[in-house]
Amino acid sequence: MKQEPIGIWDSGLGGLTVVREIRRRLPGEKLIYFGDTARVPYGIKGRDTVRRFARENTAFLVEQGVKALVVACNTASSLALDLLREEFSLPILGVIEPGARAAAEGTKNGIVGVIGTPATVDSAAYTAALKALRGGLSVSSRACPLFVPLVEEGWLDHPATRLVAREYLSPLMEAGVDTLVLGCTHYPLLQPLLQELMGEGVRLVDSAEELAGELSELLGSGELETSDSEQGSLEVFVSDLPLRFRQIGESFLGESIENLTLLDRKEER
Ligand code: DGL
């Protein structure tokens, strides 16, 4: 069990923000990442489609012999985690529960904001998880569909991004949130801008960071074993556009991507 890899998948390259946090916390682990670049974005697709993709992506990583699975995509974690836990027998972590836990524990005034893709926000998965943890919380959610392309364009502090962010965040500011959950893989890259706009008094919760903490607890709990190697590794598979993935992905990951393979999954598209 010790030497088996951890599988992580996302709709595309955004999940590399989750990989970055896992590498930071668990540098000795072997990681296998799958980015479904042929079918991204998931955040504007319907529930049944996302659940079908989630099942296929998970099956692929399970075939690679992973000891645990991380669904890095907030959209898929919102819409498909129940199905995956029912159909697959390995430990499966999503990003919703860790993010919701950190927000529920951290809020002082009990007013929490959540931003994510339209599918994540429509599913109300964060709201349900937050209220299950602390019934009295008030939750304001806002879909921010333009953030994903802006981040992929590299416009992390561009006037256009500022304008869009102001528009998206203003109802959350009016609601008086003191905690804001970054409920999408791409949003950690906007953290400095979002913090500036929300003000220092608002705590931003990075679901990727929280998930990495939860994974390291799981590995230390005896349910699974931590790798005893000094140096971990990262193997990446994508379903399309490997060059673009490498080019943009390295800024999400904060390191170079050496081991990248294009999968031929034509029959599934
Ligand atoms: N990975 C998705 C998420 O975290 C964002 C990109 C997409 O829409 O597929 O929700």
PDB file of C-alpha atoms and ligand atoms in Angstrom:
ATOM      1  CA  MET A   1       0.000   0.000   0.000  1.00  0.00           C
ATOM      2  CA  LYS A   2       2.833   2.385   0.913  1.00  0.00           C
ATOM      3  CA  GLN A   3       4.305   2.676  -2.567  1.00  0.00           C
ATOM      4  CA  GLU A   4       1.067   2.892  -4.491  1.00  0.00           C
ATOM      5  CA  PRO A   5       0.255   6.270  -6.018  1.00  0.00           C
ATOM      6  CA  ILE A   6      -2.524   8.680  -5.146  1.00  0.00           C
ATOM      7  CA  GLY A   7      -4.826   9.452  -8.065  1.00  0.00           C
ATOM      8  CA  ILE A   8      -6.084  12.982  -8.646  1.00  0.00           C
ATOM      9  CA  TRP A   9      -8.320  14.129 -11.446  1.00  0.00           C
ATOM     10  CA  ASP A  10      -9.885  17.352 -12.631  1.00  0.00           C
ATOM     11  CA  SER A  11     -11.817  18.614 -15.636  1.00  0.00           C
ATOM     12  CA  GLY A  12      -8.589  20.152 -16.955  1.00  0.00           C
ATOM     13  CA  LEU A  13      -5.543  21.895 -15.608  1.00  0.00           C
ATOM     14  CA  GLY A  14      -7.084  23.780 -12.658  1.00  0.00           C
ATOM     15  CA  GLY A  15      -6.682  20.750 -10.406  1.00  0.00           C
ATOM     16  CA  LEU A  16      -2.948  21.363 -10.483  1.00  0.00           C
ATOM     17  CA  THR A  17      -3.584  23.906  -7.705  1.00  0.00           C
ATOM     18  CA  VAL A  18      -4.686  20.904  -5.637  1.00  0.00           C
ATOM     19  CA  VAL A  19      -1.632  18.901  -6.739  1.00  0.00           C
ATOM     20  CA  ARG A  20       0.597  21.805  -5.693  1.00  0.00           C
ATOM     21  CA  GLU A  21      -0.844  21.726  -2.166  1.00  0.00           C
ATOM     22  CA  ILE A  22      -0.588  17.930  -1.961  1.00  0.00           C
ATOM     23  CA  ARG A  23       3.052  18.037  -3.121  1.00  0.00           C
ATOM     24  CA  ARG A  24       3.785  20.649  -0.474  1.00  0.00           C
ATOM     25  CA  ARG A  25       2.215  18.585   2.324  1.00  0.00           C
ATOM     26  CA  LEU A  26       3.160  15.112   1.154  1.00  0.00           C
ATOM     27  CA  PRO A  27       6.385  15.465  -0.828  1.00  0.00           C
ATOM     28  CA  GLY A  28       7.185  11.727  -0.697  1.00  0.00           C
ATOM     29  CA  GLU A  29       3.989  10.558  -2.413  1.00  0.00           C
ATOM     30  CA  LYS A  30       3.734   9.306  -5.978  1.00  0.00           C
ATOM     31  CA  LEU A  31       0.911  11.165  -7.703  1.00  0.00           C
ATOM     32  CA  ILE A  32      -0.943  10.357 -10.899  1.00  0.00           C
ATOM     33  CA  TYR A  33      -3.007  13.221 -12.285  1.00  0.00           C
ATOM     34  CA  PHE A  34      -5.598  13.072 -15.023  1.00  0.00           C
ATOM     35  CA  GLY A  35      -6.831  16.320 -16.632  1.00  0.00           C
ATOM     36  CA  ASP A  36      -9.857  15.878 -18.895  1.00  0.00           C
ATOM     37  CA  THR A  37      -8.791  18.642 -21.264  1.00  0.00           C
ATOM     38  CA  ALA A  38     -10.882  17.196 -24.119  1.00  0.00           C
ATOM     39  CA  ARG A  39     -14.134  17.798 -22.251  1.00  0.00           C
ATOM     40  CA  VAL A  40     -13.379  20.843 -20.077  1.00  0.00           C
ATOM     41  CA  PRO A  41     -15.207  22.933 -18.845  1.00  0.00           C
ATOM     42  CA  TYR A  42     -17.451  20.894 -16.551  1.00  0.00           C
ATOM     43  CA  GLY A  43     -18.767  23.945 -14.700  1.00  0.00           C
ATOM     44  CA  ILE A  44     -21.357  24.826 -17.331  1.00  0.00           C
ATOM     45  CA  LYS A  45     -22.514  21.254 -17.998  1.00  0.00           C
ATOM     46  CA  GLY A  46     -25.427  19.294 -16.577  1.00  0.00           C
ATOM     47  CA  ARG A  47     -25.424  16.875 -13.673  1.00  0.00           C
ATOM     48  CA  ASP A  48     -25.782  13.636 -15.657  1.00  0.00           C
ATOM     49  CA  THR A  49     -22.962  14.559 -18.016  1.00  0.00           C
ATOM     50  CA  VAL A  50     -20.598  15.465 -15.180  1.00  0.00           C
ATOM     51  CA  ARG A  51     -21.491  12.240 -13.335  1.00  0.00           C
ATOM     52  CA  ARG A  52     -20.731  10.185 -16.436  1.00  0.00           C
ATOM     53  CA  PHE A  53     -17.375  11.916 -16.916  1.00  0.00           C
ATOM     54  CA  ALA A  54     -16.613  11.475 -13.204  1.00  0.00           C
ATOM     55  CA  ARG A  55     -17.219   7.734 -13.385  1.00  0.00           C
ATOM     56  CA  GLU A  56     -14.963   7.367 -16.444  1.00  0.00           C
ATOM     57  CA  ASN A  57     -12.139   9.466 -15.005  1.00  0.00           C
ATOM     58  CA  THR A  58     -12.223   7.564 -11.729  1.00  0.00           C
ATOM     59  CA  ALA A  59     -12.223   4.186 -13.494  1.00  0.00           C
ATOM     60  CA  PHE A  60      -9.120   5.235 -15.429  1.00  0.00           C
ATOM     61  CA  LEU A  61      -7.180   6.117 -12.272  1.00  0.00           C
ATOM     62  CA  VAL A  62      -8.398   3.037 -10.416  1.00  0.00           C
ATOM     63  CA  GLU A  63      -6.986   0.961 -13.308  1.00  0.00           C
ATOM     64  CA  GLN A  64      -3.610   2.580 -12.610  1.00  0.00           C
ATOM     65  CA  GLY A  65      -3.669   0.990  -9.143  1.00  0.00           C
ATOM     66  CA  VAL A  66      -4.063   4.097  -6.959  1.00  0.00           C
ATOM     67  CA  LYS A  67      -4.454   3.695  -3.174  1.00  0.00           C
ATOM     68  CA  ALA A  68      -6.751   6.725  -2.810  1.00  0.00           C
ATOM     69  CA  LEU A  69      -8.522   9.137  -5.119  1.00  0.00           C
ATOM     70  CA  VAL A  70      -8.878  12.916  -4.988  1.00  0.00           C
ATOM     71  CA  VAL A  71     -11.549  14.655  -7.045  1.00  0.00           C
ATOM     72  CA  ALA A  72      -9.859  18.043  -7.410  1.00  0.00           C
ATOM     73  CA  CYS A  73     -12.690  19.556  -9.444  1.00  0.00           C
ATOM     74  CA  ASN A  74     -15.240  21.445  -7.342  1.00  0.00           C
ATOM     75  CA  THR A  75     -17.955  20.934  -9.951  1.00  0.00           C
ATOM     76  CA  ALA A  76     -17.471  17.171 -10.024  1.00  0.00           C
ATOM     77  CA  SER A  77     -17.065  17.008  -6.229  1.00  0.00           C
ATOM     78  CA  SER A  78     -20.414  18.806  -5.957  1.00  0.00           C
ATOM     79  CA  LEU A  79     -22.274  16.648  -8.443  1.00  0.00           C
ATOM     80  CA  ALA A  80     -20.736  13.199  -8.369  1.00  0.00           C
ATOM     81  CA  LEU A  81     -18.949  12.363  -5.116  1.00  0.00           C
ATOM     82  CA  ASP A  82     -21.897  10.333  -3.763  1.00  0.00           C
ATOM     83  CA  LEU A  83     -21.990   8.210  -6.918  1.00  0.00           C
ATOM     84  CA  LEU A  84     -18.219   7.613  -6.912  1.00  0.00           C
ATOM     85  CA  ARG A  85     -18.208   6.577  -3.250  1.00  0.00           C
ATOM     86  CA  GLU A  86     -21.029   4.140  -3.984  1.00  0.00           C
ATOM     87  CA  GLU A  87     -19.435   2.596  -7.050  1.00  0.00           C
ATOM     88  CA  PHE A  88     -15.741   2.466  -6.118  1.00  0.00           C
ATOM     89  CA  SER A  89     -14.330   0.909  -2.991  1.00  0.00           C
ATOM     90  CA  LEU A  90     -11.141   2.962  -2.438  1.00  0.00           C
ATOM     91  CA  PRO A  91     -11.025   6.097  -0.205  1.00  0.00           C
ATOM     92  CA  ILE A  92     -12.283   9.087  -2.223  1.00  0.00           C
ATOM     93  CA  LEU A  93     -11.846  12.710  -1.182  1.00  0.00           C
ATOM     94  CA  GLY A  94     -13.528  15.713  -2.742  1.00  0.00           C
ATOM     95  CA  VAL A  95     -12.888  19.397  -2.175  1.00  0.00           C
ATOM     96  CA  ILE A  96     -16.306  20.422  -0.829  1.00  0.00           C
ATOM     97  CA  GLU A  97     -16.183  18.917   2.665  1.00  0.00           C
ATOM     98  CA  PRO A  98     -12.689  20.205   3.601  1.00  0.00           C
ATOM     99  CA  GLY A  99     -13.477  23.698   2.304  1.00  0.00           C
ATOM    100  CA  ALA A 100     -16.837  23.786   4.078  1.00  0.00           C
ATOM    101  CA  ARG A 101     -15.280  22.563   7.338  1.00  0.00           C
ATOM    102  CA  ALA A 102     -12.620  25.278   7.342  1.00  0.00           C
ATOM    103  CA  ALA A 103     -15.245  27.946   6.631  1.00  0.00           C
ATOM    104  CA  ALA A 104     -17.726  26.683   9.225  1.00  0.00           C
ATOM    105  CA  GLU A 105     -15.001  26.599  11.864  1.00  0.00           C
ATOM    106  CA  GLY A 106     -13.473  29.924  10.867  1.00  0.00           C
ATOM    107  CA  THR A 107     -16.468  32.241  10.519  1.00  0.00           C
ATOM    108  CA  LYS A 108     -17.091  34.568  13.445  1.00  0.00           C
ATOM    109  CA  ASN A 109     -20.273  36.290  12.329  1.00  0.00           C
ATOM    110  CA  GLY A 110     -21.814  33.141  10.800  1.00  0.00           C
ATOM    111  CA  ILE A 111     -22.117  34.660   7.317  1.00  0.00           C
ATOM    112  CA  VAL A 112     -20.198  32.670   4.706  1.00  0.00           C
ATOM    113  CA  GLY A 113     -19.772  33.407   0.999  1.00  0.00           C
ATOM    114  CA  VAL A 114     -19.148  30.745  -1.635  1.00  0.00           C
ATOM    115  CA  ILE A 115     -17.976  31.360  -5.192  1.00  0.00           C
ATOM    116  CA  GLY A 116     -17.749  28.677  -7.856  1.00  0.00           C
ATOM    117  CA  THR A 117     -18.858  27.590 -11.312  1.00  0.00           C
ATOM    118  CA  PRO A 118     -22.582  27.772 -12.195  1.00  0.00           C
ATOM    119  CA  ALA A 119     -22.890  23.979 -11.743  1.00  0.00           C
ATOM    120  CA  THR A 120     -21.257  24.080  -8.295  1.00  0.00           C
ATOM    121  CA  VAL A 121     -23.415  26.964  -7.126  1.00  0.00           C
ATOM    122  CA  ASP A 122     -26.626  25.490  -8.596  1.00  0.00           C
ATOM    123  CA  SER A 123     -25.962  22.182  -6.855  1.00  0.00           C
ATOM    124  CA  ALA A 124     -25.876  23.993  -3.477  1.00  0.00           C
ATOM    125  CA  ALA A 125     -23.358  21.351  -2.330  1.00  0.00           C
ATOM    126  CA  TYR A 126     -21.305  23.867  -0.325  1.00  0.00           C
ATOM    127  CA  THR A 127     -24.435  25.316   1.265  1.00  0.00           C
ATOM    128  CA  ALA A 128     -25.611  21.843   2.292  1.00  0.00           C
ATOM    129  CA  ALA A 129     -22.178  20.890   3.660  1.00  0.00           C
ATOM    130  CA  LEU A 130     -21.871  24.183   5.575  1.00  0.00           C
ATOM    131  CA  LYS A 131     -25.351  23.902   7.087  1.00  0.00           C
ATOM    132  CA  ALA A 132     -24.775  20.263   8.024  1.00  0.00           C
ATOM    133  CA  LEU A 133     -21.718  21.397   9.988  1.00  0.00           C
ATOM    134  CA  ARG A 134     -23.316  24.465  11.564  1.00  0.00           C
ATOM    135  CA  GLY A 135     -27.062  24.759  11.164  1.00  0.00           C
ATOM    136  CA  GLY A 136     -27.290  28.464  11.944  1.00  0.00           C
ATOM    137  CA  LEU A 137     -24.946  29.668   9.204  1.00  0.00           C
ATOM    138  CA  SER A 138     -26.140  32.079   6.577  1.00  0.00           C
ATOM    139  CA  VAL A 139     -24.637  31.231   3.165  1.00  0.00           C
ATOM    140  CA  SER A 140     -24.470  33.537   0.139  1.00  0.00           C
ATOM    141  CA  SER A 141     -23.319  31.917  -3.098  1.00  0.00           C
ATOM    142  CA  ARG A 142     -22.358  33.439  -6.390  1.00  0.00           C
ATOM    143  CA  ALA A 143     -21.458  31.779  -9.697  1.00  0.00           C
ATOM    144  CA  CYS A 144     -18.421  33.393 -11.322  1.00  0.00           C
ATOM    145  CA  PRO A 145     -18.222  31.780 -14.776  1.00  0.00           C
ATOM    146  CA  LEU A 146     -15.871  34.387 -16.250  1.00  0.00           C
ATOM    147  CA  PHE A 147     -13.106  33.695 -13.726  1.00  0.00           C
ATOM    148  CA  VAL A 148     -12.023  30.391 -15.340  1.00  0.00           C
ATOM    149  CA  PRO A 149     -11.170  31.855 -18.787  1.00  0.00           C
ATOM    150  CA  LEU A 150      -9.638  34.988 -17.219  1.00  0.00           C
ATOM    151  CA  VAL A 151      -7.303  32.876 -15.090  1.00  0.00           C
ATOM    152  CA  GLU A 152      -6.390  30.645 -18.031  1.00  0.00           C
ATOM    153  CA  GLU A 153      -5.575  33.804 -19.974  1.00  0.00           C
ATOM    154  CA  GLY A 154      -3.162  34.677 -17.173  1.00  0.00           C
ATOM    155  CA  TRP A 155      -5.080  37.874 -16.342  1.00  0.00           C
ATOM    156  CA  LEU A 156      -4.689  37.550 -12.616  1.00  0.00           C
ATOM    157  CA  ASP A 157      -4.480  41.277 -11.945  1.00  0.00           C
ATOM    158  CA  HIS A 158      -5.826  42.732 -15.167  1.00  0.00           C
ATOM    159  CA  PRO A 159      -8.297  45.667 -15.176  1.00  0.00           C
ATOM    160  CA  ALA A 160     -10.894  43.440 -16.878  1.00  0.00           C
ATOM    161  CA  THR A 161     -10.581  40.848 -14.119  1.00  0.00           C
ATOM    162  CA  ARG A 162     -10.876  43.555 -11.457  1.00  0.00           C
ATOM    163  CA  LEU A 163     -14.055  44.852 -13.051  1.00  0.00           C
ATOM    164  CA  VAL A 164     -15.608  41.392 -13.296  1.00  0.00           C
ATOM    165  CA  ALA A 165     -14.522  40.490  -9.754  1.00  0.00           C
ATOM    166  CA  ARG A 166     -16.059  43.674  -8.318  1.00  0.00           C
ATOM    167  CA  GLU A 167     -19.330  42.841 -10.006  1.00  0.00           C
ATOM    168  CA  TYR A 168     -19.340  39.236  -8.768  1.00  0.00           C
ATOM    169  CA  LEU A 169     -18.235  40.033  -5.234  1.00  0.00           C
ATOM    170  CA  SER A 170     -20.464  43.017  -4.512  1.00  0.00           C
ATOM    171  CA  PRO A 171     -23.551  41.001  -3.381  1.00  0.00           C
ATOM    172  CA  LEU A 172     -21.307  38.979  -1.068  1.00  0.00           C
ATOM    173  CA  MET A 173     -19.848  42.145   0.430  1.00  0.00           C
ATOM    174  CA  GLU A 174     -23.370  43.507   0.894  1.00  0.00           C
ATOM    175  CA  ALA A 175     -24.366  40.277   2.645  1.00  0.00           C
ATOM    176  CA  GLY A 176     -21.536  40.961   5.139  1.00  0.00           C
ATOM    177  CA  VAL A 177     -19.603  37.706   4.697  1.00  0.00           C
ATOM    178  CA  ASP A 178     -16.534  37.372   6.918  1.00  0.00           C
ATOM    179  CA  THR A 179     -15.392  34.161   5.191  1.00  0.00           C
ATOM    180  CA  LEU A 180     -15.283  33.410   1.472  1.00  0.00           C
ATOM    181  CA  VAL A 181     -14.840  29.888   0.102  1.00  0.00           C
ATOM    182  CA  LEU A 182     -12.884  29.750  -3.166  1.00  0.00           C
ATOM    183  CA  GLY A 183     -14.989  26.920  -4.571  1.00  0.00           C
ATOM    184  CA  CYS A 184     -13.240  26.363  -7.889  1.00  0.00           C
ATOM    185  CA  THR A 185      -9.831  25.021  -8.847  1.00  0.00           C
ATOM    186  CA  HIS A 186      -8.866  28.227 -10.633  1.00  0.00           C
ATOM    187  CA  TYR A 187      -9.642  30.733  -7.904  1.00  0.00           C
ATOM    188  CA  PRO A 188      -6.564  30.263  -5.686  1.00  0.00           C
ATOM    189  CA  LEU A 189      -4.635  32.059  -8.440  1.00  0.00           C
ATOM    190  CA  LEU A 190      -6.897  35.079  -7.942  1.00  0.00           C
ATOM    191  CA  GLN A 191      -6.387  35.081  -4.187  1.00  0.00           C
ATOM    192  CA  PRO A 192      -4.366  38.335  -3.964  1.00  0.00           C
ATOM    193  CA  LEU A 193      -6.923  40.243  -6.043  1.00  0.00           C
ATOM    194  CA  LEU A 194      -9.939  38.744  -4.255  1.00  0.00           C
ATOM    195  CA  GLN A 195      -8.374  39.471  -0.864  1.00  0.00           C
ATOM    196  CA  GLU A 196      -7.722  43.063  -1.846  1.00  0.00           C
ATOM    197  CA  LEU A 197     -11.296  43.551  -3.049  1.00  0.00           C
ATOM    198  CA  MET A 198     -12.951  41.793  -0.107  1.00  0.00           C
ATOM    199  CA  GLY A 199     -10.674  43.525   2.421  1.00  0.00           C
ATOM    200  CA  GLU A 200      -8.333  42.135   5.052  1.00  0.00           C
ATOM    201  CA  GLY A 201     -11.204  41.408   7.444  1.00  0.00           C
ATOM    202  CA  VAL A 202     -12.542  38.623   5.204  1.00  0.00           C
ATOM    203  CA  ARG A 203     -10.886  35.220   5.421  1.00  0.00           C
ATOM    204  CA  LEU A 204     -10.486  33.413   2.096  1.00  0.00           C
ATOM    205  CA  VAL A 205     -10.724  29.628   2.310  1.00  0.00           C
ATOM    206  CA  ASP A 206      -8.733  27.740  -0.287  1.00  0.00           C
ATOM    207  CA  SER A 207     -10.418  24.345  -0.693  1.00  0.00           C
ATOM    208  CA  ALA A 208      -7.244  22.940  -2.289  1.00  0.00           C
ATOM    209  CA  GLU A 209      -5.192  23.696   0.813  1.00  0.00           C
ATOM    210  CA  GLU A 210      -7.852  22.264   3.115  1.00  0.00           C
ATOM    211  CA  LEU A 211      -8.108  19.095   1.056  1.00  0.00           C
ATOM    212  CA  ALA A 212      -4.344  18.541   1.209  1.00  0.00           C
ATOM    213  CA  GLY A 213      -4.567  18.780   5.010  1.00  0.00           C
ATOM    214  CA  GLU A 214      -7.382  16.229   5.078  1.00  0.00           C
ATOM    215  CA  LEU A 215      -5.482  13.852   2.791  1.00  0.00           C
ATOM    216  CA  SER A 216      -2.404  14.002   4.968  1.00  0.00           C
ATOM    217  CA  GLU A 217      -4.553  13.228   8.038  1.00  0.00           C
ATOM    218  CA  LEU A 218      -6.088  10.272   6.228  1.00  0.00           C
ATOM    219  CA  LEU A 219      -2.636   8.949   5.334  1.00  0.00           C
ATOM    220  CA  GLY A 220      -1.466   9.364   8.901  1.00  0.00           C
ATOM    221  CA  SER A 221      -4.565   7.743  10.402  1.00  0.00           C
ATOM    222  CA  GLY A 222      -3.606   4.157   9.697  1.00  0.00           C
ATOM    223  CA  GLU A 223      -6.448   3.730   7.198  1.00  0.00           C
ATOM    224  CA  LEU A 224      -3.869   4.248   4.476  1.00  0.00           C
ATOM    225  CA  GLU A 225      -0.108   4.315   4.575  1.00  0.00           C
ATOM    226  CA  THR A 226       2.199   7.182   3.791  1.00  0.00           C
ATOM    227  CA  SER A 227       4.889   6.556   1.218  1.00  0.00           C
ATOM    228  CA  ASP A 228       8.289   6.027   2.831  1.00  0.00           C
ATOM    229  CA  SER A 229      10.169   7.368  -0.169  1.00  0.00           C
ATOM    230  CA  GLU A 230      12.059  10.664   0.229  1.00  0.00           C
ATOM    231  CA  GLN A 231      11.174  11.901  -3.178  1.00  0.00           C
ATOM    232  CA  GLY A 232       7.685  11.740  -4.631  1.00  0.00           C
ATOM    233  CA  SER A 233       6.783  11.950  -8.297  1.00  0.00           C
ATOM    234  CA  LEU A 234       4.091  13.301 -10.573  1.00  0.00           C
ATOM    235  CA  GLU A 235       2.814  11.538 -13.663  1.00  0.00           C
ATOM    236  CA  VAL A 236       0.269  13.442 -15.741  1.00  0.00           C
ATOM    237  CA  PHE A 237      -2.263  12.204 -18.304  1.00  0.00           C
ATOM    238  CA  VAL A 238      -4.478  14.486 -20.390  1.00  0.00           C
ATOM    239  CA  SER A 239      -7.230  13.758 -22.900  1.00  0.00           C
ATOM    240  CA  ASP A 240      -6.277  16.597 -25.304  1.00  0.00           C
ATOM    241  CA  LEU A 241      -3.892  19.512 -25.947  1.00  0.00           C
ATOM    242  CA  PRO A 242      -0.816  18.440 -23.959  1.00  0.00           C
ATOM    243  CA  LEU A 243       1.252  21.432 -25.078  1.00  0.00           C
ATOM    244  CA  ARG A 244      -1.277  23.979 -23.850  1.00  0.00           C
ATOM    245  CA  PHE A 245      -1.626  21.971 -20.643  1.00  0.00           C
ATOM    246  CA  ARG A 246       2.096  22.103 -20.020  1.00  0.00           C
ATOM    247  CA  GLN A 247       2.381  25.788 -20.902  1.00  0.00           C
ATOM    248  CA  ILE A 248      -0.426  27.024 -18.642  1.00  0.00           C
ATOM    249  CA  GLY A 249      -0.294  24.186 -16.125  1.00  0.00           C
ATOM    250  CA  GLU A 250       3.189  24.990 -14.929  1.00  0.00           C
ATOM    251  CA  SER A 251       1.991  28.316 -13.511  1.00  0.00           C
ATOM    252  CA  PHE A 252      -0.824  26.514 -11.632  1.00  0.00           C
ATOM    253  CA  LEU A 253       1.568  23.882 -10.348  1.00  0.00           C
ATOM    254  CA  GLY A 254       4.544  26.107  -9.594  1.00  0.00           C
ATOM    255  CA  GLU A 255       6.993  23.581 -11.039  1.00  0.00           C
ATOM    256  CA  SER A 256       7.734  22.028 -14.411  1.00  0.00           C
ATOM    257  CA  ILE A 257       5.725  19.084 -15.704  1.00  0.00           C
ATOM    258  CA  GLU A 258       8.141  16.398 -16.871  1.00  0.00           C
ATOM    259  CA  ASN A 259       6.044  13.297 -17.286  1.00  0.00           C
ATOM    260  CA  LEU A 260       3.026  14.054 -19.517  1.00  0.00           C
ATOM    261  CA  THR A 261       1.084  11.608 -21.702  1.00  0.00           C
ATOM    262  CA  LEU A 262      -1.788  12.213 -24.108  1.00  0.00           C
ATOM    263  CA  LEU A 263      -4.469   9.541 -23.725  1.00  0.00           C
ATOM    264  CA  ASP A 264      -6.475   8.305 -26.637  1.00  0.00           C
ATOM    265  CA  ARG A 265     -10.033   8.171 -25.262  1.00  0.00           C
ATOM    266  CA  LYS A 266     -11.877   8.942 -28.485  1.00  0.00           C
ATOM    267  CA  GLU A 267     -14.531   6.339 -27.882  1.00  0.00           C
ATOM    268  CA  GLU A 268     -15.716   8.080 -24.717  1.00  0.00           C
ATOM    269  CA  ARG A 269     -16.188  11.644 -25.949  1.00  0.00           C
TER     270      ARG A 269
HETATM  271  N1  DGL B   1     -12.355  22.434 -12.305  1.00  0.00           N
HETATM  272  C1  DGL B   1     -13.572  23.198 -12.341  1.00  0.00           C
HETATM  273  C2  DGL B   1     -14.055  23.430 -10.897  1.00  0.00           C
HETATM  274  O1  DGL B   1     -13.281  23.416  -9.952  1.00  0.00           O
HETATM  275  C3  DGL B   1     -13.397  24.527 -13.056  1.00  0.00           C
HETATM  276  C4  DGL B   1     -13.223  24.381 -14.555  1.00  0.00           C
HETATM  277  C5  DGL B   1     -14.423  23.745 -15.234  1.00  0.00           C
HETATM  278  O2  DGL B   1     -15.496  24.382 -15.334  1.00  0.00           O
HETATM  279  O3  DGL B   1     -14.303  22.601 -15.641  1.00  0.00           O
HETATM  280  O4  DGL B   1     -15.217  23.612 -10.684  1.00  0.00           O
END
